Amino acid sequence: MSVAVVVGMQWGDEGKGKVIDLLSEEADVIARYAGGHNAGHTIVFDGNQHILHLIPSGIFHSGKLCIIGNGVVIDPAALIHEMDLLKNAGINLDEQLVISDRANIILPYHGTFDKGRENSNNFEKIGTTGRGIGPSYADKIARSGIRACDYRNERYLRKKLESNYQEKNSIFRDLYGKELPSCESMFEDLMGYQETILKYIGDTHVLLRNKIEQKKKVLCEGAQGTMLDVDHGTYPFVTSSNSTSGGASTGLGIPPTQIDRVVGVIKAYTTRVGEGPFPTELHNKDGEKLRKEGHEFGSTTGRPRRCGWFDAVVARYAIRLNGIDAMAITKLDVLDRFDTLKVCTGYKYKGKIFEEMPADLDVLENGEPVYTQFEGWNQSTVKAENFNELPDKAKRYVDGLQSIMGIGFLMISTGPERNQTIHQGTLF
Ligand code: IMP
């Protein structure tokens, strides 16, 4: 077994950063396959917190190769800022980081259009991170995007930027009656990153293929979560990439036949940032308590996250859609002080119970969650080193989730630090 994918099972923010950091111990290569600097993967060790937006969460393990795949969209300024932070923290990026020369570049006007749409009355508000993710993927699919390899040919890059700029500027003028900053200044800004980009780019498909042939262990890092997938999530309230496991294949150039296993990361309750349906959302003191105890504020934008009970319809959908064969549950400790916990097993809508995820958002928006209840344990789970050390009622909750979902937990996380984790198996 040599290739595994780690995928978020809810609306992002499941704690993938911590899980990938821990699983990286077993891997030789950690490769991010989708999204951009909209993601925020938090890793805590030795009392210090690190938030990564673009660079894979394996970077803190020296000697492990970290790849940013072709499926990722890269804002050069954000990338270089993150690289500088890591270099200052003593990470040797020259030995550890390779960026796909096929990855698309986020340009300043992508962010401008993203924010413009969000603030306009003409469009439905998605609650994006404002990082230009949607507009840059739109250009990629429209075949007008600028790729990292274009930095190798300055003339070509200038020509591409000029033709894109003309189109974008006329739309911008029509929509907002303003001009974008000049094309020349944009080109100069872009060229300011050329040296760094050229130093780190390479053909990551070939690199990964060689590693897989050498039986090296490859961990494919997902960003966002299943319900934010552009095809399978709560469209249009989604991100603009395939965050599900299929995205690992296209976003890294790894054939599906070479993916051996898929691990899903799921929080012990549910959160969501931005707009869109959220059937188990709590607008009461339990929701407030989850936000407070779980420090549920976005690691990229700082926005308060919406909080709610565990949704097993979402979880089962994620398992089947991604082909998940093991899971990691995170933030169990956040539930340490509740008398009762609820788990949604279906949505009741117009007299019918939905146990499968519907495409129609009306069911999610207006359906009523059908709940199973669990008793809370009102004790700390933080110091538990193995499953048996958990309070009995916490064991019952975890076992209950496993039996509702039909698969087991490889890892149970009871705090942000690496050692606040119960390990129940290995990845490879
Ligand atoms: P975008 O990806 O910035 O276009 O945002 C689209 C939707 O995805 C918004 O609801 C965002 O809040 C959400 N989103 C994007 N990235 C993340 C993430 O890493 N965690 C949680 N939500 C995210």
Coordinates of C-alpha atoms and ligand atoms in Angstrom, one line a residue:
M1 CA 0.0 0.0 0.0
S2 CA 1.5 3.3 -0.9
V3 CA -1.0 6.1 -1.8
A4 CA -3.6 7.4 0.7
V5 CA -5.9 10.4 0.5
V6 CA -7.0 12.4 3.5
V7 CA -10.3 14.2 2.9
G8 CA -12.6 16.5 5.0
M9 CA -16.0 14.9 5.5
Q10 CA -18.0 18.1 6.4
W11 CA -17.9 21.7 5.4
G12 CA -14.1 22.1 6.0
D13 CA -12.4 23.0 9.3
E14 CA -12.5 19.3 10.4
G15 CA -9.0 19.5 11.8
K16 CA -7.2 18.0 8.7
G17 CA -4.0 20.0 9.5
K18 CA -3.5 18.1 12.8
V19 CA -4.4 14.7 11.3
I20 CA -2.2 15.2 8.3
D21 CA 0.7 16.4 10.4
L22 CA 0.4 13.2 12.5
L23 CA 0.0 10.9 9.5
S24 CA 3.0 12.5 7.8
E25 CA 5.2 10.5 10.2
E26 CA 4.3 7.4 8.1
A27 CA 4.6 9.1 4.7
D28 CA 7.5 10.0 2.5
V29 CA 5.6 12.6 0.4
I30 CA 2.7 14.9 1.3
A31 CA 0.9 16.4 -1.7
R32 CA -1.9 19.0 -1.6
Y33 CA -4.3 18.5 -4.4
A34 CA -7.0 21.3 -4.4
G35 CA -8.0 24.7 -3.3
G36 CA -5.8 27.7 -2.6
H37 CA -5.1 30.0 0.3
N38 CA -8.7 29.9 1.3
A39 CA -7.7 26.9 3.4
G40 CA -6.3 27.2 6.8
H41 CA -4.6 24.0 8.2
T42 CA -3.7 24.4 11.9
I43 CA -0.9 22.5 13.4
V44 CA 0.1 22.8 17.1
F45 CA 3.2 21.3 18.7
D46 CA 5.5 22.3 21.5
G47 CA 2.9 24.9 22.5
N48 CA 3.2 26.8 19.2
Q49 CA 0.4 27.1 16.6
H50 CA 1.2 27.2 12.9
I51 CA -1.5 27.9 10.3
L52 CA -0.7 26.8 6.7
H53 CA -2.8 27.9 3.8
L54 CA -1.0 26.5 0.8
I55 CA 2.0 24.5 1.8
P56 CA 1.3 20.8 2.8
S57 CA 0.8 20.0 6.5
G58 CA 3.7 17.6 6.4
I59 CA 6.3 20.4 6.1
F60 CA 7.3 20.3 9.8
H61 CA 8.7 16.8 9.4
S62 CA 12.2 17.2 8.0
G63 CA 13.2 15.1 5.1
K64 CA 9.5 14.7 3.9
L65 CA 8.9 16.0 0.4
C66 CA 5.9 18.4 0.2
I67 CA 4.2 19.0 -3.2
I68 CA 1.7 21.6 -4.2
G69 CA -0.2 19.9 -7.0
N70 CA -1.6 21.1 -10.3
G71 CA -5.1 21.2 -8.9
V72 CA -4.1 24.0 -6.4
V73 CA -4.5 27.7 -7.4
I74 CA -1.6 29.8 -6.2
D75 CA -1.5 33.4 -5.1
P76 CA 2.2 34.1 -5.4
A77 CA 2.2 36.8 -2.7
A78 CA 0.4 34.5 -0.2
L79 CA 2.8 31.6 -1.1
I80 CA 5.9 33.7 -0.6
H81 CA 4.6 35.1 2.6
E82 CA 4.0 31.6 3.9
M83 CA 7.4 30.4 2.7
D84 CA 9.1 33.3 4.6
L85 CA 7.3 32.3 7.8
L86 CA 8.4 28.7 7.4
K87 CA 12.0 29.7 6.6
N88 CA 12.1 31.9 9.7
A89 CA 10.8 28.9 11.7
G90 CA 13.9 27.0 10.5
I91 CA 12.3 24.8 7.7
N92 CA 14.5 24.0 4.8
L93 CA 12.1 24.5 1.9
D94 CA 14.8 24.1 -0.8
E95 CA 15.0 20.4 0.2
Q96 CA 11.3 19.8 0.9
L97 CA 9.1 21.8 -1.4
V98 CA 8.2 21.3 -5.1
I99 CA 5.3 23.2 -6.8
S100 CA 3.5 21.9 -9.9
D101 CA 4.4 23.8 -13.0
R102 CA 0.8 23.2 -14.2
A103 CA -0.8 25.0 -11.2
N104 CA -2.8 28.1 -12.0
I105 CA -1.9 31.4 -10.6
I106 CA -4.3 33.7 -8.8
L107 CA -4.0 37.3 -10.1
P108 CA -5.1 40.5 -8.2
Y109 CA -8.2 40.9 -10.3
H110 CA -9.5 37.5 -9.2
G111 CA -9.7 38.8 -5.6
T112 CA -11.3 42.0 -6.8
F113 CA -14.0 40.1 -8.7
D114 CA -14.6 37.7 -5.9
K115 CA -15.2 40.5 -3.4
G116 CA -17.1 42.5 -6.0
R117 CA -19.6 39.7 -6.5
E118 CA -19.9 39.1 -2.8
N119 CA -20.8 42.7 -2.2
S120 CA -23.1 43.1 -5.1
N121 CA -26.9 42.8 -5.0
N122 CA -26.9 41.0 -8.4
F123 CA -25.3 37.8 -7.1
E124 CA -26.2 35.4 -4.4
K125 CA -23.8 35.9 -1.5
I126 CA -21.7 32.7 -0.9
G127 CA -19.7 34.0 2.0
T128 CA -16.4 33.3 0.2
T129 CA -13.0 33.9 1.8
G130 CA -12.5 36.7 -0.7
R131 CA -9.2 35.2 -1.9
G132 CA -10.1 35.1 -5.6
I133 CA -10.6 31.3 -5.6
G134 CA -13.8 31.1 -7.7
P135 CA -12.7 33.6 -10.4
S136 CA -9.3 31.9 -10.8
Y137 CA -10.8 28.5 -11.2
A138 CA -13.3 30.0 -13.6
D139 CA -10.4 31.3 -15.8
K140 CA -8.7 27.9 -15.5
I141 CA -11.8 26.2 -16.8
A142 CA -12.3 28.9 -19.5
R143 CA -8.7 28.0 -20.6
S144 CA -7.5 31.6 -20.1
G145 CA -5.6 31.0 -16.8
I146 CA -1.9 31.8 -16.3
R147 CA 0.0 28.8 -15.1
A148 CA 3.2 28.6 -13.0
C149 CA 5.1 27.2 -16.1
D150 CA 4.3 30.5 -17.9
Y151 CA 6.9 32.2 -15.7
R152 CA 9.5 30.4 -17.9
N153 CA 8.5 32.5 -20.9
E154 CA 8.3 36.2 -20.0
R155 CA 7.0 37.2 -23.4
Y156 CA 4.2 34.6 -23.4
L157 CA 3.2 35.5 -19.9
R158 CA 3.0 39.2 -20.8
K159 CA 0.9 38.4 -23.8
K160 CA -1.5 36.2 -21.8
L161 CA -1.8 38.8 -19.1
E162 CA -2.5 41.6 -21.6
S163 CA -5.3 39.7 -23.3
N164 CA -6.9 38.7 -20.0
Y165 CA -6.5 42.2 -18.7
Q166 CA -8.4 43.8 -21.5
E167 CA -11.3 41.5 -20.9
K168 CA -11.3 41.9 -17.1
N169 CA -10.8 45.7 -17.2
S170 CA -13.8 46.2 -19.6
I171 CA -16.0 44.0 -17.4
F172 CA -14.7 45.9 -14.3
R173 CA -15.4 49.3 -15.9
D174 CA -18.9 48.2 -17.0
L175 CA -19.8 46.8 -13.6
Y176 CA -18.2 49.2 -11.2
G177 CA -17.3 52.3 -13.3
K178 CA -13.7 52.0 -12.2
E179 CA -10.4 50.9 -13.8
L180 CA -8.2 48.0 -12.5
P181 CA -4.6 49.0 -11.6
S182 CA -2.6 49.2 -14.8
C183 CA -1.6 46.0 -16.7
E184 CA 2.0 47.1 -16.6
S185 CA 2.0 47.4 -12.8
M186 CA 0.3 44.0 -12.5
F187 CA 3.0 42.5 -14.8
E188 CA 5.8 44.0 -12.7
D189 CA 4.2 42.6 -9.5
L190 CA 3.9 39.2 -11.1
M191 CA 7.5 39.2 -12.3
G192 CA 8.6 40.1 -8.8
Y193 CA 7.8 36.5 -7.9
Q194 CA 9.4 34.9 -10.9
E195 CA 12.7 34.0 -9.3
T196 CA 11.1 32.2 -6.4
I197 CA 8.5 30.5 -8.5
L198 CA 11.0 29.2 -11.0
K199 CA 13.2 27.9 -8.3
Y200 CA 10.5 25.7 -6.8
I201 CA 8.4 24.5 -9.8
G202 CA 8.7 21.1 -11.4
D203 CA 6.8 18.3 -13.1
T204 CA 5.2 17.0 -10.0
H205 CA 3.2 14.3 -11.9
V206 CA 6.5 12.7 -13.0
L207 CA 8.0 13.2 -9.5
L208 CA 5.0 11.5 -7.9
R209 CA 5.0 8.7 -10.5
N210 CA 8.7 8.0 -9.7
K211 CA 8.1 8.0 -6.0
I212 CA 5.2 5.6 -6.3
E213 CA 7.3 3.3 -8.5
Q214 CA 9.9 3.3 -5.8
K215 CA 7.2 2.3 -3.3
K216 CA 7.5 5.5 -1.4
K217 CA 4.4 6.4 0.7
V218 CA 2.4 9.3 -0.6
L219 CA -0.2 11.1 1.4
C220 CA -2.6 13.3 -0.7
E221 CA -3.8 16.2 1.3
G222 CA -7.3 17.5 0.8
A223 CA -8.5 21.0 1.6
Q224 CA -12.0 22.2 2.4
G225 CA -14.5 19.4 2.8
T226 CA -16.9 17.1 1.0
M227 CA -19.9 19.4 1.4
L228 CA -17.9 22.3 -0.2
D229 CA -17.0 20.2 -3.3
V230 CA -18.2 22.1 -6.5
D231 CA -19.9 19.0 -7.9
H232 CA -21.1 17.2 -4.8
G233 CA -21.5 19.8 -2.1
T234 CA -24.3 22.2 -1.3
Y235 CA -24.0 24.0 -4.6
P236 CA -23.8 27.0 -5.1
F237 CA -22.7 27.4 -1.5
V238 CA -19.4 25.6 -2.2
T239 CA -15.8 26.3 -3.1
S240 CA -14.7 26.1 -6.7
S241 CA -12.7 22.9 -6.8
N242 CA -13.2 19.1 -6.3
S243 CA -12.3 18.8 -2.6
T244 CA -13.5 15.1 -2.6
S245 CA -11.1 12.2 -3.0
G246 CA -11.5 12.2 -6.8
G247 CA -9.8 15.6 -6.9
A248 CA -6.6 13.9 -5.7
S249 CA -6.3 12.0 -8.9
T250 CA -6.9 15.0 -11.2
G251 CA -5.2 17.5 -8.9
L252 CA -2.0 15.6 -8.6
G253 CA -1.9 13.4 -11.8
I254 CA -2.1 10.2 -9.8
P255 CA -4.2 7.5 -11.6
P256 CA -7.2 6.4 -9.6
T257 CA -6.0 2.8 -9.8
Q258 CA -3.0 3.7 -7.6
I259 CA -5.0 5.1 -4.7
D260 CA -5.0 2.5 -2.0
R261 CA -7.0 4.1 0.7
V262 CA -9.0 7.1 1.7
V263 CA -9.1 8.5 5.3
G264 CA -11.9 10.9 6.2
V265 CA -11.5 13.5 8.9
I266 CA -14.7 14.5 10.8
K267 CA -15.3 16.7 13.8
A268 CA -17.3 15.3 16.7
Y269 CA -20.0 18.0 15.9
T270 CA -20.5 20.1 12.8
T271 CA -19.4 23.6 11.8
R272 CA -19.7 25.7 8.7
V273 CA -18.4 29.2 7.6
G274 CA -20.1 31.3 5.0
E275 CA -23.6 31.1 3.7
G276 CA -25.7 28.0 2.7
P277 CA -27.9 25.3 4.3
F278 CA -26.8 23.6 7.5
P279 CA -29.6 21.4 8.8
T280 CA -28.2 20.7 12.3
E281 CA -27.2 24.3 13.0
L282 CA -27.9 25.5 16.5
H283 CA -29.1 29.0 17.2
N284 CA -29.2 28.6 21.0
K285 CA -26.8 28.3 23.9
D286 CA -25.6 24.9 22.8
G287 CA -24.4 26.4 19.6
E288 CA -22.7 29.2 21.5
K289 CA -21.1 26.7 23.8
L290 CA -19.7 24.7 20.8
R291 CA -18.3 27.9 19.3
K292 CA -16.7 29.0 22.6
E293 CA -15.3 25.6 23.7
G294 CA -14.2 24.7 20.2
H295 CA -12.7 28.2 19.4
E296 CA -14.7 28.1 16.3
F297 CA -13.4 31.1 14.4
G298 CA -12.1 30.8 10.9
S299 CA -8.3 30.3 10.7
T300 CA -8.2 32.1 7.3
T301 CA -10.7 34.9 7.8
G302 CA -11.3 34.9 11.6
R303 CA -15.1 34.8 11.0
P304 CA -17.2 33.0 13.7
R305 CA -18.1 29.5 12.5
R306 CA -21.7 28.4 12.6
C307 CA -22.0 25.4 14.9
G308 CA -24.4 22.4 15.2
W309 CA -24.8 18.8 16.1
F310 CA -23.1 15.9 14.3
D311 CA -24.9 15.1 11.0
A312 CA -24.7 11.4 10.1
V313 CA -26.4 12.0 6.7
V314 CA -23.5 14.2 5.8
A315 CA -21.0 11.6 7.2
R316 CA -22.5 8.6 5.4
Y317 CA -22.7 10.6 2.1
A318 CA -19.0 11.5 2.6
I319 CA -18.0 7.9 3.2
R320 CA -19.7 6.6 0.1
L321 CA -18.7 9.5 -2.2
N322 CA -15.0 9.5 -1.2
G323 CA -14.6 5.7 -0.7
I324 CA -13.5 6.4 2.9
D325 CA -12.3 3.2 4.7
A326 CA -11.1 4.7 8.0
M327 CA -11.8 8.0 9.8
A328 CA -10.2 10.4 12.3
I329 CA -12.6 12.1 14.7
T330 CA -11.4 15.4 16.0
K331 CA -12.4 17.8 18.9
L332 CA -14.1 15.1 21.0
D333 CA -13.0 17.2 24.0
V334 CA -15.2 20.1 22.9
L335 CA -18.2 17.9 23.9
D336 CA -16.8 17.3 27.4
R337 CA -19.3 19.5 29.2
F338 CA -22.7 18.7 27.7
D339 CA -25.6 16.9 29.4
T340 CA -27.1 15.7 26.1
L341 CA -25.7 15.2 22.6
K342 CA -27.7 14.8 19.4
V343 CA -26.8 13.1 16.2
C344 CA -28.9 13.7 13.0
T345 CA -29.8 10.5 11.1
G346 CA -32.2 11.9 8.5
Y347 CA -34.1 15.0 7.3
K348 CA -37.9 15.0 7.5
Y349 CA -39.3 17.0 4.6
K350 CA -42.9 17.1 3.5
G351 CA -43.7 13.9 5.4
K352 CA -40.8 11.9 3.9
I353 CA -37.5 11.0 5.7
F354 CA -34.4 11.7 3.6
E355 CA -31.4 9.5 4.5
E356 CA -29.4 10.3 1.3
M357 CA -28.0 13.7 0.6
P358 CA -30.5 15.5 -1.7
A359 CA -29.4 17.8 -4.6
D360 CA -32.3 20.1 -3.8
L361 CA -31.3 22.7 -1.2
D362 CA -34.9 23.2 -0.1
V363 CA -34.8 19.8 1.7
L364 CA -31.7 20.9 3.6
E365 CA -33.0 24.4 4.3
N366 CA -36.5 23.5 5.3
G367 CA -36.3 19.8 6.3
E368 CA -36.3 19.0 10.0
P369 CA -33.4 16.9 11.4
V370 CA -34.3 13.6 12.9
Y371 CA -32.2 13.1 16.0
T372 CA -30.8 10.2 18.0
Q373 CA -29.7 11.3 21.5
F374 CA -26.6 10.4 23.5
E375 CA -25.9 11.2 27.1
G376 CA -23.1 13.6 27.7
W377 CA -20.2 12.6 29.9
N378 CA -19.3 15.8 31.8
Q379 CA -15.7 14.8 32.3
S380 CA -12.5 15.6 30.6
T381 CA -11.3 13.4 27.8
V382 CA -8.1 15.3 27.2
K383 CA -5.6 13.1 29.0
A384 CA -7.0 9.8 27.6
E385 CA -4.1 7.8 26.0
N386 CA -6.3 5.0 24.7
F387 CA -9.9 4.2 24.0
N388 CA -10.5 2.5 27.4
E389 CA -9.4 5.5 29.3
L390 CA -12.3 7.6 27.9
P391 CA -15.3 8.1 30.1
D392 CA -17.9 5.4 29.5
K393 CA -20.4 7.8 28.0
A394 CA -17.8 9.2 25.6
K395 CA -17.0 5.6 24.5
R396 CA -20.8 5.1 23.9
Y397 CA -20.9 8.3 21.8
V398 CA -17.8 7.3 19.7
D399 CA -19.1 3.7 19.3
G400 CA -22.5 5.0 18.4
L401 CA -21.1 7.2 15.7
Q402 CA -19.0 4.3 14.4
S403 CA -22.0 2.0 14.2
I404 CA -24.2 4.7 12.5
M405 CA -21.5 5.2 9.9
G406 CA -20.4 1.6 9.6
I407 CA -16.6 2.2 9.7
G408 CA -14.1 2.8 12.5
F409 CA -11.8 5.5 13.7
L410 CA -8.1 5.3 13.1
M411 CA -7.6 8.3 15.3
I412 CA -9.5 10.1 18.1
S413 CA -8.3 13.6 18.8
T414 CA -9.0 15.2 22.2
G415 CA -7.0 18.4 21.9
P416 CA -4.9 20.4 19.4
E417 CA -1.5 19.1 20.5
R418 CA 0.1 16.1 18.7
N419 CA 0.1 14.1 22.0
Q420 CA -3.6 14.7 22.6
T421 CA -4.5 11.9 20.3
I422 CA -5.6 8.2 20.6
H423 CA -4.2 6.1 17.9
Q424 CA -6.1 3.0 16.8
G425 CA -4.2 1.9 13.7
T426 CA -1.7 2.9 11.1
L427 CA -2.2 4.5 7.7
F428 CA -0.1 2.4 5.4
Ligands
IMP1 P1 -14.1 30.3 -1.4 O1 -13.4 29.0 -1.5 O2 -13.2 31.4 -0.8 O3 -14.6 30.7 -2.8 O4 -15.4 30.2 -0.5 C1 -16.5 29.4 -0.8 C2 -17.1 28.8 0.4 O5 -16.2 27.8 0.9 C3 -17.4 29.8 1.6 O6 -18.5 29.3 2.3 C4 -16.1 29.6 2.4 O7 -16.4 30.0 3.8 C5 -15.9 28.1 2.3 N1 -14.5 27.7 2.5 C6 -13.5 27.9 1.6 N2 -12.3 27.4 2.2 C7 -12.7 26.9 3.4 C8 -11.9 26.2 4.4 O8 -10.7 25.9 4.3 N3 -12.6 25.9 5.5 C9 -14.0 26.1 5.6 N4 -14.7 26.7 4.7 C10 -14.1 27.1 3.6

